[in-house]
Each structure stands twice: as structure tokens, then as C-alpha cells.
Amino acid sequence: MTKQLTDLTPANENPWYVLMTLYGDDQELNRKTWNAWAGQALTKDQSNKVQFSPYFEELHMWDKLKDGIEKKFSDKVMEQEVGLGLPVEFPSACSAVNMKQLDLKNRIDLSGFTFPRCVEFSASVFGSDLHAHQAIFLSRVSFSNTKLEHGLFLNNVKFHEHAIFEKAELSGFSSFEQATFVKEAIFHNSKFRDRCSFRYAEFQNNAQFLGSVFGDEVDFTGGLFDNSVLFERTRFQGRAFFMHRKFTMKNAAESEVPNFRECHFEMPANFSEAEFSISYPDFADSILHDKTTFTKNTKQCTYWPDKTQQDLQQAKSSCATIRHVLAKQGLAEEEHFFFRREMQFASKIGSFGQKLPYLIFGWLSDYGHSIARPLVGLAIVWAVGFACFWGFFAGCCVPKPSIVIDRPFGSAIGLSFSNLFPLFGFNRLYFGAEFMKFLPASLKAISSIQTVVSLPLLFFLGLGLRQRFRLR
């Protein structure tokens, strides 16, 4: 521990701790006492924010409970001989709750408590569980450099201002399920040694986990990241779950992306049906487990944006990284989805000459995914050739053929078809060199163009068939 126990102040020498545990294990009385006291400091704006709290009425009971609370506080201080018999002053509701560097040995239950002013737990040591279900922090709260040796339970908590857990060490199970972070949530360099749950937690502002370590399973299922997301250099030593998590980032700058740079996923991560609304996550220099899961777009659901404002090279690299992981799992359809996105971004990078091959690849075959596009292309090439040959063979054009063609319609069909499939030798078998000699130069050129254009179309058709039937 960075702070030795000898540097810590005993909890019962702290006036705020005495007040929040005034009735010992009677959590309901403790909550009513605290809320009545805290209600004095509520501003009008803060009062509006807590009006739907199930404990709202308790915030307006100070006048009724004041005398009893102050007497109980005085009696408890004298009982415990706090501070070697010196009296501990009753705390002001208008000042910050200063609980820094405390030795908190006993279980603390702050469920339903309201904190109008800043709260400081920095560098304190919690020797037992801390519960604060449905607590409301209306001002900044800090757990920086705090050690929690047992469980931390902050389910359904609402943080209206900055929530700081920088360099916190959480040794037991930590739960932030359905918590709401209205302003920045800062978890830089925190260590979660046991399981951790952020299921359905909402981060309405920046969520920062730079350099954090999750020593066991971490669950971000559901909920949303509504602003920038920073997991850079985070280490996931257990399984990580991001299923159904929405990376909407609608309050972030257009260039912001979910930042997973230099992360290390030692176990599989699950991004199934995670929704990245405006940008692709940045996995540059990250190590992803081979069994990491991603979901492609479907007709019913869109998980990945068609257009993005992020750096195109960055988006292309992200798609390549995801594609590589899915290829190892043999998920052909999912792999090809991210391959197509990778090609789409490549078609927008560089000069026109550099982009043109990718554009043609996309137009003619949807990057090897479409069967219909190359078939339509072949049909158009065949139809153009057929029309030209039929007009000539039927004598409708100038010049006219020097020989009589008995079946101009059928000959035009066959010649145009044979030009599309030169490898089968239909041209030599049914028409021969002598027949081709009497064709005018313009039709010979059309035949050559048909042959040249058909080859990439046939190749793209083969790619589409291979992808459709998972041929390897």
C-alpha cells in the first residue's frame, strides 16, 4: 500500500463518518439522518435534479430532525472518546465531505444518500464492503488512490459531476451496474483485481480508463458511451464483455473514436451486437485474442457506420484488424463484411489513380461479394456485342457482309457468347478463322473488347460464387 496504516486517520475521528454511521447498523435511520442534514445545502438546480428520488422528502426534514441529530452526534462523539476526548465539531452541510486518508475498517452502507457538495475519499482504505446503491453525487466525488480491500457496490448511482477513481485499487468484486456518469468518469491507472461489472452503465461524457488493469472478468454489457471512450494501454486479463453496448459518441468531436490503442486482451472479448454509430474502434498496436467476437451489419440491424468522419486510414486499419481475427475463426461472412469495409475506405484514400482500382472492384462486384453485379455486367457486354453483330449479319448496316448468313440472329447470339468465354474454344469450334476474317475492323475490335472485359467479370463472378458457397 502506498499509504501505511500509521498514516491513516481512524474513521471515528472523522465528523462526516460519525454522521453517516450515527445509528450504527440501522441503515434506514442513517440515511434519513444524512439526507436531512445534506438537504440544507441543496441549491434550486440540485433540488430539481433529485426531485424524482424515492428519498426526496427526506431532504427537507432538517428542521424537524435537527435537535435530535445534533444531540445524538454529540453523545456518540463523547461515547467514543473521539480525538482523545476532544470534541469533534458537527460538520457543515455547505462544506465538502472530507474523508481523505481514513482507515475505514467496518462495512459502510451509503445506499440512498444524497451528496450536494464534493466528496473526497482519496487515499483512504476501506477494509470492508462499501455499498452506495441509488446514491446521488451532485458534485465531484474522488476515490483517487483509494484502496478497497473488499466489495464496492455502486449500482444505480448517479454521478452528476466528475467521478474520479484514478489509481484506485479495487481488490474485491466491483459493481457499477446501471450507474449514470453525467460528467467525466476517470479511471486512469486503476486496478480491478476481482470481477467488475458496468452492465447497463451510461457514460454521458468522457469515459477514461487509460492504463487500467482488469485482473478478472469485466462486463460492459448494455448501456452506452455517449462521448469519447479511452481504453488506451488497458490490460484485460480476464474475459471482457461489450455485448449490446452502444458507442454512440454523439456528444464527442467528429474525429473522436473509441480508443483501444495498445490494449492487451489476454482472454476473449465479446463485442457481439455492440453498436458503433459514428466511427470504428481504434485497435492500433493492440493484442486481440483470437476468439474475440464481432457482429456484422444485417438487414434489420446496423452496428457499423457506412460513413465516418474519422481518419480513413485509421478506419481501414481497424477493419483489417477485425477481419484478421474473424478469419482465424473461419467466419467467412463476417470476415468478408469487414473486408468490404476495408476496401471501401481504401477507395477513398490517395490520388484518383490509386483509388480507381478499388472503385472498379466495388462497382463491378461489391468487392467480391455480389453475384448479380458481374452477371449483369456480362449480360450488358453480351447484349452490346449481339446488337452489333446482328445488325451486320442481317444486312442492316453499312458495310454489309460479303457472304450470306443463313441465320443472322442465331449467329449473332453465338458469336457474342463465344467472345465472353474464350477459354472454352467456342469461337474456334463454331466460327473459325475464315469466318472472323470477313468481319469489318470495327466488329473485330468489339469482339476483342468483349473478350478483355469479360475476363475480370468472370473472375468477379467466381469470387461471388466462392463467397456465397464458402468455397475454400
Short mmCIF file of N, CA, C and O in Angstrom, two decimals, residues 92-215:
data_model
loop_
_atom_site.label_atom_id
_atom_site.label_comp_id
_atom_site.label_asym_id
_atom_site.label_seq_id
_atom_site.Cartn_x
_atom_site.Cartn_y
_atom_site.Cartn_z
N SER A 92 -20.47 21.11 8.71
CA SER A 92 -21.37 21.99 7.98
C SER A 92 -21.82 21.32 6.69
O SER A 92 -21.01 20.76 5.95
N ALA A 93 -23.12 21.40 6.40
CA ALA A 93 -23.65 20.79 5.18
C ALA A 93 -23.17 21.52 3.93
O ALA A 93 -23.23 20.97 2.82
N CYS A 94 -22.69 22.75 4.10
CA CYS A 94 -22.27 23.55 2.94
C CYS A 94 -20.80 23.37 2.60
O CYS A 94 -20.32 23.96 1.63
N SER A 95 -20.09 22.56 3.37
CA SER A 95 -18.68 22.31 3.07
C SER A 95 -18.52 20.94 2.42
O SER A 95 -19.41 20.09 2.49
N ALA A 96 -17.36 20.74 1.79
CA ALA A 96 -17.08 19.45 1.15
C ALA A 96 -16.99 18.34 2.19
O ALA A 96 -16.62 18.58 3.35
N VAL A 97 -17.36 17.15 1.79
CA VAL A 97 -17.26 15.98 2.66
C VAL A 97 -15.83 15.46 2.55
O VAL A 97 -15.46 14.83 1.55
N ASN A 98 -15.03 15.72 3.56
CA ASN A 98 -13.61 15.39 3.51
C ASN A 98 -13.35 14.10 4.28
O ASN A 98 -13.27 14.10 5.51
N MET A 99 -13.21 13.01 3.55
CA MET A 99 -12.92 11.73 4.17
C MET A 99 -11.63 11.15 3.60
O MET A 99 -11.50 9.96 3.35
N LYS A 100 -10.65 12.02 3.42
CA LYS A 100 -9.34 11.61 2.90
C LYS A 100 -8.54 10.86 3.96
O LYS A 100 -8.65 11.14 5.15
N GLN A 101 -7.76 9.90 3.47
CA GLN A 101 -6.78 9.18 4.29
C GLN A 101 -7.39 8.62 5.59
O GLN A 101 -6.82 8.76 6.67
N LEU A 102 -8.53 7.99 5.43
CA LEU A 102 -9.18 7.37 6.60
C LEU A 102 -8.96 5.86 6.59
O LEU A 102 -8.85 5.22 5.53
N ASP A 103 -8.92 5.31 7.77
CA ASP A 103 -8.86 3.86 7.95
C ASP A 103 -10.29 3.39 8.24
O ASP A 103 -10.76 3.48 9.37
N LEU A 104 -10.97 2.92 7.20
CA LEU A 104 -12.39 2.57 7.31
C LEU A 104 -12.51 1.05 7.41
O LEU A 104 -12.60 0.34 6.41
N LYS A 105 -12.48 0.56 8.61
CA LYS A 105 -12.43 -0.89 8.83
C LYS A 105 -13.79 -1.58 8.65
O LYS A 105 -13.87 -2.72 8.21
N ASN A 106 -14.86 -0.89 9.00
CA ASN A 106 -16.18 -1.52 9.03
C ASN A 106 -16.94 -1.34 7.72
O ASN A 106 -16.67 -0.41 6.94
N ARG A 107 -17.91 -2.19 7.52
CA ARG A 107 -18.78 -2.09 6.34
C ARG A 107 -19.53 -0.77 6.38
O ARG A 107 -20.03 -0.34 7.42
N ILE A 108 -19.61 -0.11 5.22
CA ILE A 108 -20.30 1.17 5.13
C ILE A 108 -21.42 1.05 4.10
O ILE A 108 -21.20 0.57 2.99
N ASP A 109 -22.60 1.51 4.46
CA ASP A 109 -23.75 1.46 3.55
C ASP A 109 -24.29 2.87 3.36
O ASP A 109 -24.92 3.44 4.25
N LEU A 110 -24.02 3.42 2.19
CA LEU A 110 -24.47 4.77 1.84
C LEU A 110 -25.63 4.74 0.85
O LEU A 110 -25.87 5.70 0.13
N SER A 111 -26.33 3.64 0.80
CA SER A 111 -27.43 3.48 -0.16
C SER A 111 -28.49 4.55 0.06
O SER A 111 -28.97 4.74 1.19
N GLY A 112 -28.85 5.24 -1.02
CA GLY A 112 -29.88 6.26 -0.95
C GLY A 112 -29.40 7.60 -0.43
O GLY A 112 -30.19 8.54 -0.32
N PHE A 113 -28.12 7.73 -0.10
CA PHE A 113 -27.59 9.00 0.40
C PHE A 113 -27.49 10.01 -0.74
O PHE A 113 -27.23 9.66 -1.89
N THR A 114 -27.68 11.28 -0.42
CA THR A 114 -27.51 12.37 -1.38
C THR A 114 -26.35 13.24 -0.92
O THR A 114 -26.26 13.59 0.26
N PHE A 115 -25.46 13.58 -1.86
CA PHE A 115 -24.27 14.38 -1.55
C PHE A 115 -24.30 15.66 -2.39
O PHE A 115 -23.89 15.65 -3.56
N PRO A 116 -24.75 16.78 -1.83
CA PRO A 116 -24.81 18.03 -2.60
C PRO A 116 -23.43 18.64 -2.85
O PRO A 116 -23.23 19.35 -3.82
N ARG A 117 -22.48 18.41 -1.94
CA ARG A 117 -21.15 19.00 -2.06
C ARG A 117 -20.12 17.94 -2.45
O ARG A 117 -20.39 16.75 -2.46
N CYS A 118 -18.92 18.41 -2.77
CA CYS A 118 -17.86 17.50 -3.19
C CYS A 118 -17.58 16.46 -2.10
O CYS A 118 -17.68 16.75 -0.90
N VAL A 119 -17.21 15.27 -2.56
CA VAL A 119 -16.90 14.18 -1.63
C VAL A 119 -15.49 13.68 -1.94
O VAL A 119 -15.15 13.38 -3.08
N GLU A 120 -14.66 13.58 -0.89
CA GLU A 120 -13.28 13.13 -1.05
C GLU A 120 -13.04 11.87 -0.21
O GLU A 120 -13.09 11.91 1.01
N PHE A 121 -12.80 10.75 -0.93
CA PHE A 121 -12.37 9.52 -0.26
C PHE A 121 -10.90 9.22 -0.62
O PHE A 121 -10.42 8.12 -0.39
N SER A 122 -10.22 10.19 -1.19
CA SER A 122 -8.87 9.97 -1.71
C SER A 122 -7.93 9.40 -0.65
O SER A 122 -7.92 9.84 0.51
N ALA A 123 -7.15 8.38 -1.09
CA ALA A 123 -6.10 7.78 -0.26
C ALA A 123 -6.63 7.11 1.01
O ALA A 123 -5.86 6.84 1.93
N SER A 124 -7.93 6.85 1.07
CA SER A 124 -8.48 6.11 2.20
C SER A 124 -8.40 4.62 1.94
O SER A 124 -8.22 4.18 0.80
N VAL A 125 -8.52 3.84 3.00
CA VAL A 125 -8.50 2.38 2.89
C VAL A 125 -9.81 1.84 3.46
O VAL A 125 -10.14 2.08 4.62
N PHE A 126 -10.55 1.14 2.60
CA PHE A 126 -11.80 0.51 3.02
C PHE A 126 -11.50 -0.96 3.33
O PHE A 126 -11.19 -1.75 2.43
N GLY A 127 -11.60 -1.32 4.60
CA GLY A 127 -11.29 -2.69 5.00
C GLY A 127 -12.45 -3.64 4.86
O GLY A 127 -12.30 -4.85 5.08
N SER A 128 -13.64 -3.13 4.51
CA SER A 128 -14.81 -3.97 4.31
C SER A 128 -15.61 -3.42 3.14
O SER A 128 -15.17 -2.49 2.46
N ASP A 129 -16.78 -3.98 2.90
CA ASP A 129 -17.58 -3.58 1.73
C ASP A 129 -18.05 -2.14 1.83
O ASP A 129 -18.33 -1.63 2.92
N LEU A 130 -18.16 -1.50 0.66
CA LEU A 130 -18.78 -0.19 0.56
C LEU A 130 -19.99 -0.32 -0.34
O LEU A 130 -19.87 -0.70 -1.51
N HIS A 131 -21.16 -0.01 0.19
CA HIS A 131 -22.41 -0.04 -0.57
C HIS A 131 -22.94 1.39 -0.71
O HIS A 131 -22.95 2.14 0.26
N ALA A 132 -23.37 1.71 -1.92
CA ALA A 132 -23.96 3.05 -2.12
C ALA A 132 -25.02 2.97 -3.22
O ALA A 132 -25.07 3.82 -4.11
N HIS A 133 -25.87 1.95 -3.17
CA HIS A 133 -26.91 1.80 -4.17
C HIS A 133 -27.82 3.03 -4.19
O HIS A 133 -28.22 3.54 -3.13
N GLN A 134 -28.14 3.51 -5.36
CA GLN A 134 -29.05 4.64 -5.56
C GLN A 134 -28.59 5.93 -4.88
O GLN A 134 -29.39 6.84 -4.67
N ALA A 135 -27.32 6.01 -4.56
CA ALA A 135 -26.79 7.27 -4.02
C ALA A 135 -26.72 8.30 -5.15
O ALA A 135 -26.65 7.95 -6.34
N ILE A 136 -26.77 9.58 -4.77
CA ILE A 136 -26.72 10.66 -5.76
C ILE A 136 -25.59 11.61 -5.36
O ILE A 136 -25.59 12.19 -4.28
N PHE A 137 -24.61 11.73 -6.27
CA PHE A 137 -23.50 12.65 -6.07
C PHE A 137 -23.72 13.85 -6.98
O PHE A 137 -23.57 13.76 -8.20
N LEU A 138 -24.09 14.98 -6.38
CA LEU A 138 -24.41 16.18 -7.16
C LEU A 138 -23.19 17.03 -7.46
O LEU A 138 -23.25 17.95 -8.29
N SER A 139 -22.09 16.75 -6.80
CA SER A 139 -20.83 17.44 -7.05
C SER A 139 -19.73 16.39 -7.24
O SER A 139 -19.99 15.19 -7.19
N ARG A 140 -18.53 16.85 -7.45
CA ARG A 140 -17.42 15.94 -7.75
C ARG A 140 -17.20 14.95 -6.61
O ARG A 140 -17.31 15.30 -5.43
N VAL A 141 -16.87 13.72 -6.98
CA VAL A 141 -16.51 12.70 -6.00
C VAL A 141 -15.19 12.07 -6.41
O VAL A 141 -14.96 11.81 -7.59
N SER A 142 -14.32 11.86 -5.45
CA SER A 142 -13.00 11.32 -5.76
C SER A 142 -12.67 10.12 -4.89
O SER A 142 -12.75 10.18 -3.66
N PHE A 143 -12.29 9.04 -5.58
CA PHE A 143 -11.75 7.84 -4.94
C PHE A 143 -10.31 7.63 -5.40
O PHE A 143 -9.82 6.52 -5.40
N SER A 144 -9.63 8.69 -5.80
CA SER A 144 -8.27 8.54 -6.32
C SER A 144 -7.33 8.01 -5.24
O SER A 144 -7.40 8.43 -4.08
N ASN A 145 -6.48 7.05 -5.65
CA ASN A 145 -5.50 6.42 -4.75
C ASN A 145 -6.18 5.70 -3.57
O ASN A 145 -5.53 5.41 -2.56
N THR A 146 -7.46 5.41 -3.71
CA THR A 146 -8.19 4.72 -2.64
C THR A 146 -7.98 3.21 -2.78
O THR A 146 -7.87 2.68 -3.88
N LYS A 147 -7.94 2.53 -1.64
CA LYS A 147 -7.81 1.08 -1.63
C LYS A 147 -9.11 0.50 -1.08
O LYS A 147 -9.53 0.85 0.02
N LEU A 148 -9.72 -0.37 -1.86
CA LEU A 148 -10.94 -1.05 -1.42
C LEU A 148 -10.62 -2.54 -1.37
O LEU A 148 -10.49 -3.20 -2.40
N GLU A 149 -10.46 -3.04 -0.14
CA GLU A 149 -9.98 -4.40 0.03
C GLU A 149 -11.08 -5.44 -0.12
O GLU A 149 -10.80 -6.63 -0.22
N HIS A 150 -12.33 -5.00 -0.13
CA HIS A 150 -13.45 -5.91 -0.33
C HIS A 150 -14.34 -5.36 -1.44
O HIS A 150 -13.87 -4.69 -2.34
N GLY A 151 -15.62 -5.62 -1.38
CA GLY A 151 -16.50 -5.26 -2.47
C GLY A 151 -16.86 -3.78 -2.53
O GLY A 151 -16.87 -3.08 -1.52
N LEU A 152 -17.13 -3.33 -3.77
CA LEU A 152 -17.62 -1.98 -4.00
C LEU A 152 -18.91 -2.09 -4.79
O LEU A 152 -18.92 -2.64 -5.89
N PHE A 153 -20.00 -1.57 -4.24
CA PHE A 153 -21.31 -1.73 -4.87
C PHE A 153 -21.95 -0.36 -5.08
O PHE A 153 -22.48 0.24 -4.13
N LEU A 154 -21.87 0.13 -6.32
CA LEU A 154 -22.41 1.45 -6.67
C LEU A 154 -23.49 1.31 -7.74
O LEU A 154 -23.52 2.05 -8.71
N ASN A 155 -24.37 0.36 -7.55
CA ASN A 155 -25.44 0.14 -8.52
C ASN A 155 -26.45 1.28 -8.50
O ASN A 155 -26.82 1.78 -7.43
N ASN A 156 -26.89 1.67 -9.69
CA ASN A 156 -27.91 2.73 -9.84
C ASN A 156 -27.50 4.07 -9.24
O ASN A 156 -28.34 4.90 -8.90
N VAL A 157 -26.21 4.27 -9.08
CA VAL A 157 -25.71 5.55 -8.57
C VAL A 157 -25.71 6.57 -9.71
O VAL A 157 -25.47 6.22 -10.87
N LYS A 158 -25.96 7.82 -9.39
CA LYS A 158 -25.91 8.88 -10.40
C LYS A 158 -24.84 9.89 -10.00
O LYS A 158 -24.93 10.51 -8.93
N PHE A 159 -23.83 10.02 -10.88
CA PHE A 159 -22.75 10.98 -10.67
C PHE A 159 -23.03 12.19 -11.57
O PHE A 159 -22.85 12.12 -12.79
N HIS A 160 -23.46 13.31 -10.99
CA HIS A 160 -23.80 14.48 -11.80
C HIS A 160 -22.56 15.29 -12.19
O HIS A 160 -22.62 16.06 -13.15
N GLU A 161 -21.48 15.13 -11.46
CA GLU A 161 -20.23 15.82 -11.80
C GLU A 161 -19.13 14.77 -11.94
O GLU A 161 -19.40 13.59 -12.01
N HIS A 162 -17.89 15.22 -12.01
CA HIS A 162 -16.78 14.31 -12.25
C HIS A 162 -16.71 13.20 -11.20
O HIS A 162 -16.82 13.47 -10.00
N ALA A 163 -16.52 11.99 -11.69
CA ALA A 163 -16.30 10.84 -10.81
C ALA A 163 -14.87 10.36 -11.06
O ALA A 163 -14.53 9.94 -12.16
N ILE A 164 -14.04 10.44 -10.02
CA ILE A 164 -12.61 10.18 -10.19
C ILE A 164 -12.20 8.95 -9.39
O ILE A 164 -12.35 8.92 -8.16
N PHE A 165 -11.71 7.95 -10.12
CA PHE A 165 -11.22 6.72 -9.50
C PHE A 165 -9.76 6.48 -9.93
O PHE A 165 -9.32 5.35 -10.04
N GLU A 166 -9.03 7.54 -10.17
CA GLU A 166 -7.67 7.44 -10.67
C GLU A 166 -6.77 6.73 -9.66
O GLU A 166 -6.76 7.05 -8.47
N LYS A 167 -6.04 5.72 -10.16
CA LYS A 167 -5.09 4.94 -9.36
C LYS A 167 -5.76 4.24 -8.17
O LYS A 167 -5.09 3.92 -7.18
N ALA A 168 -7.05 4.02 -8.26
CA ALA A 168 -7.74 3.27 -7.21
C ALA A 168 -7.40 1.79 -7.34
O ALA A 168 -7.16 1.29 -8.44
N GLU A 169 -7.35 1.10 -6.22
CA GLU A 169 -7.10 -0.35 -6.20
C GLU A 169 -8.32 -1.03 -5.60
O GLU A 169 -8.63 -0.83 -4.42
N LEU A 170 -8.99 -1.83 -6.43
CA LEU A 170 -10.22 -2.49 -6.00
C LEU A 170 -9.96 -3.99 -5.96
O LEU A 170 -9.85 -4.64 -7.01
N SER A 171 -9.85 -4.52 -4.76
CA SER A 171 -9.46 -5.92 -4.60
C SER A 171 -10.63 -6.88 -4.67
O SER A 171 -10.45 -8.06 -4.99
N GLY A 172 -11.83 -6.43 -4.33
CA GLY A 172 -13.00 -7.30 -4.36
C GLY A 172 -13.86 -7.05 -5.59
O GLY A 172 -13.50 -6.28 -6.48
N PHE A 173 -14.99 -7.71 -5.63
CA PHE A 173 -15.94 -7.51 -6.72
C PHE A 173 -16.41 -6.06 -6.74
O PHE A 173 -16.79 -5.50 -5.71
N SER A 174 -16.39 -5.46 -7.91
CA SER A 174 -16.81 -4.05 -8.06
C SER A 174 -18.01 -4.00 -8.99
O SER A 174 -17.97 -4.53 -10.10
N SER A 175 -19.05 -3.31 -8.56
CA SER A 175 -20.26 -3.24 -9.37
C SER A 175 -20.71 -1.79 -9.56
O SER A 175 -20.94 -1.07 -8.57
N PHE A 176 -20.80 -1.39 -10.83
CA PHE A 176 -21.32 -0.08 -11.21
C PHE A 176 -22.56 -0.26 -12.10
O PHE A 176 -22.81 0.54 -12.98
N GLU A 177 -23.29 -1.32 -11.89
CA GLU A 177 -24.41 -1.65 -12.76
C GLU A 177 -25.47 -0.55 -12.75
O GLU A 177 -25.87 -0.07 -11.69
N GLN A 178 -25.89 -0.15 -13.95
CA GLN A 178 -26.92 0.87 -14.16
C GLN A 178 -26.54 2.22 -13.56
O GLN A 178 -27.41 3.07 -13.35
N ALA A 179 -25.26 2.43 -13.31
CA ALA A 179 -24.82 3.74 -12.85
C ALA A 179 -24.85 4.73 -14.01
O ALA A 179 -24.75 4.35 -15.18
N THR A 180 -25.01 6.00 -13.68
CA THR A 180 -25.03 7.06 -14.69
C THR A 180 -23.93 8.07 -14.39
O THR A 180 -23.89 8.64 -13.29
N PHE A 181 -23.04 8.26 -15.36
CA PHE A 181 -21.96 9.24 -15.22
C PHE A 181 -22.30 10.42 -16.14
O PHE A 181 -22.14 10.32 -17.36
N VAL A 182 -22.78 11.51 -15.56
CA VAL A 182 -23.20 12.66 -16.36
C VAL A 182 -21.99 13.43 -16.88
O VAL A 182 -21.96 13.87 -18.02
N LYS A 183 -20.98 13.58 -16.04
CA LYS A 183 -19.74 14.25 -16.46
C LYS A 183 -18.64 13.20 -16.60
O LYS A 183 -18.91 11.99 -16.63
N GLU A 184 -17.40 13.62 -16.65
CA GLU A 184 -16.30 12.70 -16.90
C GLU A 184 -16.19 11.62 -15.83
O GLU A 184 -16.34 11.88 -14.64
N ALA A 185 -15.92 10.41 -16.30
CA ALA A 185 -15.60 9.29 -15.42
C ALA A 185 -14.13 8.95 -15.66
O ALA A 185 -13.75 8.57 -16.76
N ILE A 186 -13.32 9.11 -14.63
CA ILE A 186 -11.87 8.98 -14.79
C ILE A 186 -11.38 7.78 -13.96
O ILE A 186 -11.44 7.80 -12.72
N PHE A 187 -10.90 6.77 -14.67
CA PHE A 187 -10.40 5.55 -14.04
C PHE A 187 -8.93 5.31 -14.43
O PHE A 187 -8.49 4.17 -14.49
N HIS A 188 -8.19 6.36 -14.72
CA HIS A 188 -6.80 6.20 -15.16
C HIS A 188 -6.00 5.35 -14.18
O HIS A 188 -6.01 5.58 -12.97
N ASN A 189 -5.29 4.35 -14.73
CA ASN A 189 -4.34 3.54 -13.96
C ASN A 189 -4.97 2.87 -12.74
O ASN A 189 -4.28 2.61 -11.75
N SER A 190 -6.26 2.60 -12.81
CA SER A 190 -6.91 1.86 -11.73
C SER A 190 -6.67 0.36 -11.90
O SER A 190 -6.43 -0.13 -13.00
N LYS A 191 -6.74 -0.35 -10.78
CA LYS A 191 -6.53 -1.79 -10.80
C LYS A 191 -7.76 -2.49 -10.23
O LYS A 191 -8.09 -2.29 -9.06
N PHE A 192 -8.40 -3.28 -11.07
CA PHE A 192 -9.55 -4.08 -10.64
C PHE A 192 -9.06 -5.53 -10.52
O PHE A 192 -8.88 -6.21 -11.52
N ARG A 193 -8.81 -5.96 -9.30
CA ARG A 193 -8.19 -7.28 -9.12
C ARG A 193 -9.21 -8.41 -9.21
O ARG A 193 -8.86 -9.55 -9.50
N ASP A 194 -10.46 -8.13 -8.94
CA ASP A 194 -11.51 -9.14 -9.00
C ASP A 194 -12.47 -8.78 -10.13
O ASP A 194 -12.21 -7.87 -10.91
N ARG A 195 -13.57 -9.49 -10.23
CA ARG A 195 -14.55 -9.21 -11.29
C ARG A 195 -15.10 -7.79 -11.15
O ARG A 195 -15.17 -7.23 -10.06
N CYS A 196 -15.52 -7.25 -12.29
CA CYS A 196 -16.02 -5.88 -12.31
C CYS A 196 -17.19 -5.81 -13.28
O CYS A 196 -17.14 -6.38 -14.38
N SER A 197 -18.24 -5.11 -12.88
CA SER A 197 -19.43 -5.02 -13.73
C SER A 197 -19.86 -3.57 -13.94
O SER A 197 -20.08 -2.84 -12.97
N PHE A 198 -19.95 -3.19 -15.22
CA PHE A 198 -20.53 -1.92 -15.62
C PHE A 198 -21.77 -2.17 -16.49
O PHE A 198 -22.07 -1.40 -17.39
N ARG A 199 -22.48 -3.24 -16.22
CA ARG A 199 -23.64 -3.59 -17.03
C ARG A 199 -24.66 -2.46 -17.04
O ARG A 199 -25.07 -1.96 -15.99
N TYR A 200 -25.03 -2.05 -18.23
CA TYR A 200 -26.06 -1.01 -18.45
C TYR A 200 -25.69 0.34 -17.82
O TYR A 200 -26.57 1.18 -17.62
N ALA A 201 -24.43 0.54 -17.53
CA ALA A 201 -23.98 1.86 -17.05
C ALA A 201 -23.95 2.82 -18.23
O ALA A 201 -23.60 2.46 -19.35
N GLU A 202 -24.31 4.06 -17.97
CA GLU A 202 -24.33 5.09 -19.02
C GLU A 202 -23.24 6.13 -18.74
O GLU A 202 -23.20 6.73 -17.67
N PHE A 203 -22.38 6.31 -19.76
CA PHE A 203 -21.33 7.32 -19.68
C PHE A 203 -21.73 8.44 -20.64
O PHE A 203 -21.56 8.33 -21.86
N GLN A 204 -22.30 9.52 -20.09
CA GLN A 204 -22.80 10.60 -20.93
C GLN A 204 -21.71 11.59 -21.31
O GLN A 204 -21.91 12.45 -22.17
N ASN A 205 -20.56 11.46 -20.68
CA ASN A 205 -19.42 12.31 -21.02
C ASN A 205 -18.20 11.39 -21.20
O ASN A 205 -18.35 10.19 -21.37
N ASN A 206 -17.01 11.95 -21.16
CA ASN A 206 -15.82 11.16 -21.42
C ASN A 206 -15.67 10.01 -20.42
O ASN A 206 -15.82 10.20 -19.21
N ALA A 207 -15.37 8.84 -20.96
CA ALA A 207 -15.07 7.67 -20.13
C ALA A 207 -13.60 7.33 -20.34
O ALA A 207 -13.18 7.00 -21.45
N GLN A 208 -12.81 7.43 -19.27
CA GLN A 208 -11.37 7.32 -19.40
C GLN A 208 -10.83 6.20 -18.52
O GLN A 208 -10.93 6.27 -17.30
N PHE A 209 -10.27 5.18 -19.19
CA PHE A 209 -9.69 4.03 -18.50
C PHE A 209 -8.23 3.85 -18.89
O PHE A 209 -7.74 2.74 -18.97
N LEU A 210 -7.54 4.94 -19.16
CA LEU A 210 -6.16 4.90 -19.62
C LEU A 210 -5.27 4.12 -18.66
O LEU A 210 -5.19 4.43 -17.47
N GLY A 211 -4.62 3.07 -19.18
CA GLY A 211 -3.64 2.33 -18.40
C GLY A 211 -4.21 1.51 -17.27
O GLY A 211 -3.46 1.06 -16.39
N SER A 212 -5.52 1.27 -17.27
CA SER A 212 -6.13 0.48 -16.19
C SER A 212 -5.84 -1.00 -16.40
O SER A 212 -5.49 -1.45 -17.49
N VAL A 213 -6.02 -1.76 -15.32
CA VAL A 213 -5.82 -3.21 -15.37
C VAL A 213 -7.07 -3.88 -14.82
O VAL A 213 -7.49 -3.61 -13.69
N PHE A 214 -7.67 -4.75 -15.64
CA PHE A 214 -8.81 -5.56 -15.19
C PHE A 214 -8.28 -6.98 -14.97
O PHE A 214 -8.02 -7.71 -15.93
N GLY A 215 -8.08 -7.34 -13.71
CA GLY A 215 -7.44 -8.61 -13.40
C GLY A 215 -8.32 -9.81 -13.56
O GLY A 215 -7.83 -10.95 -13.56
#
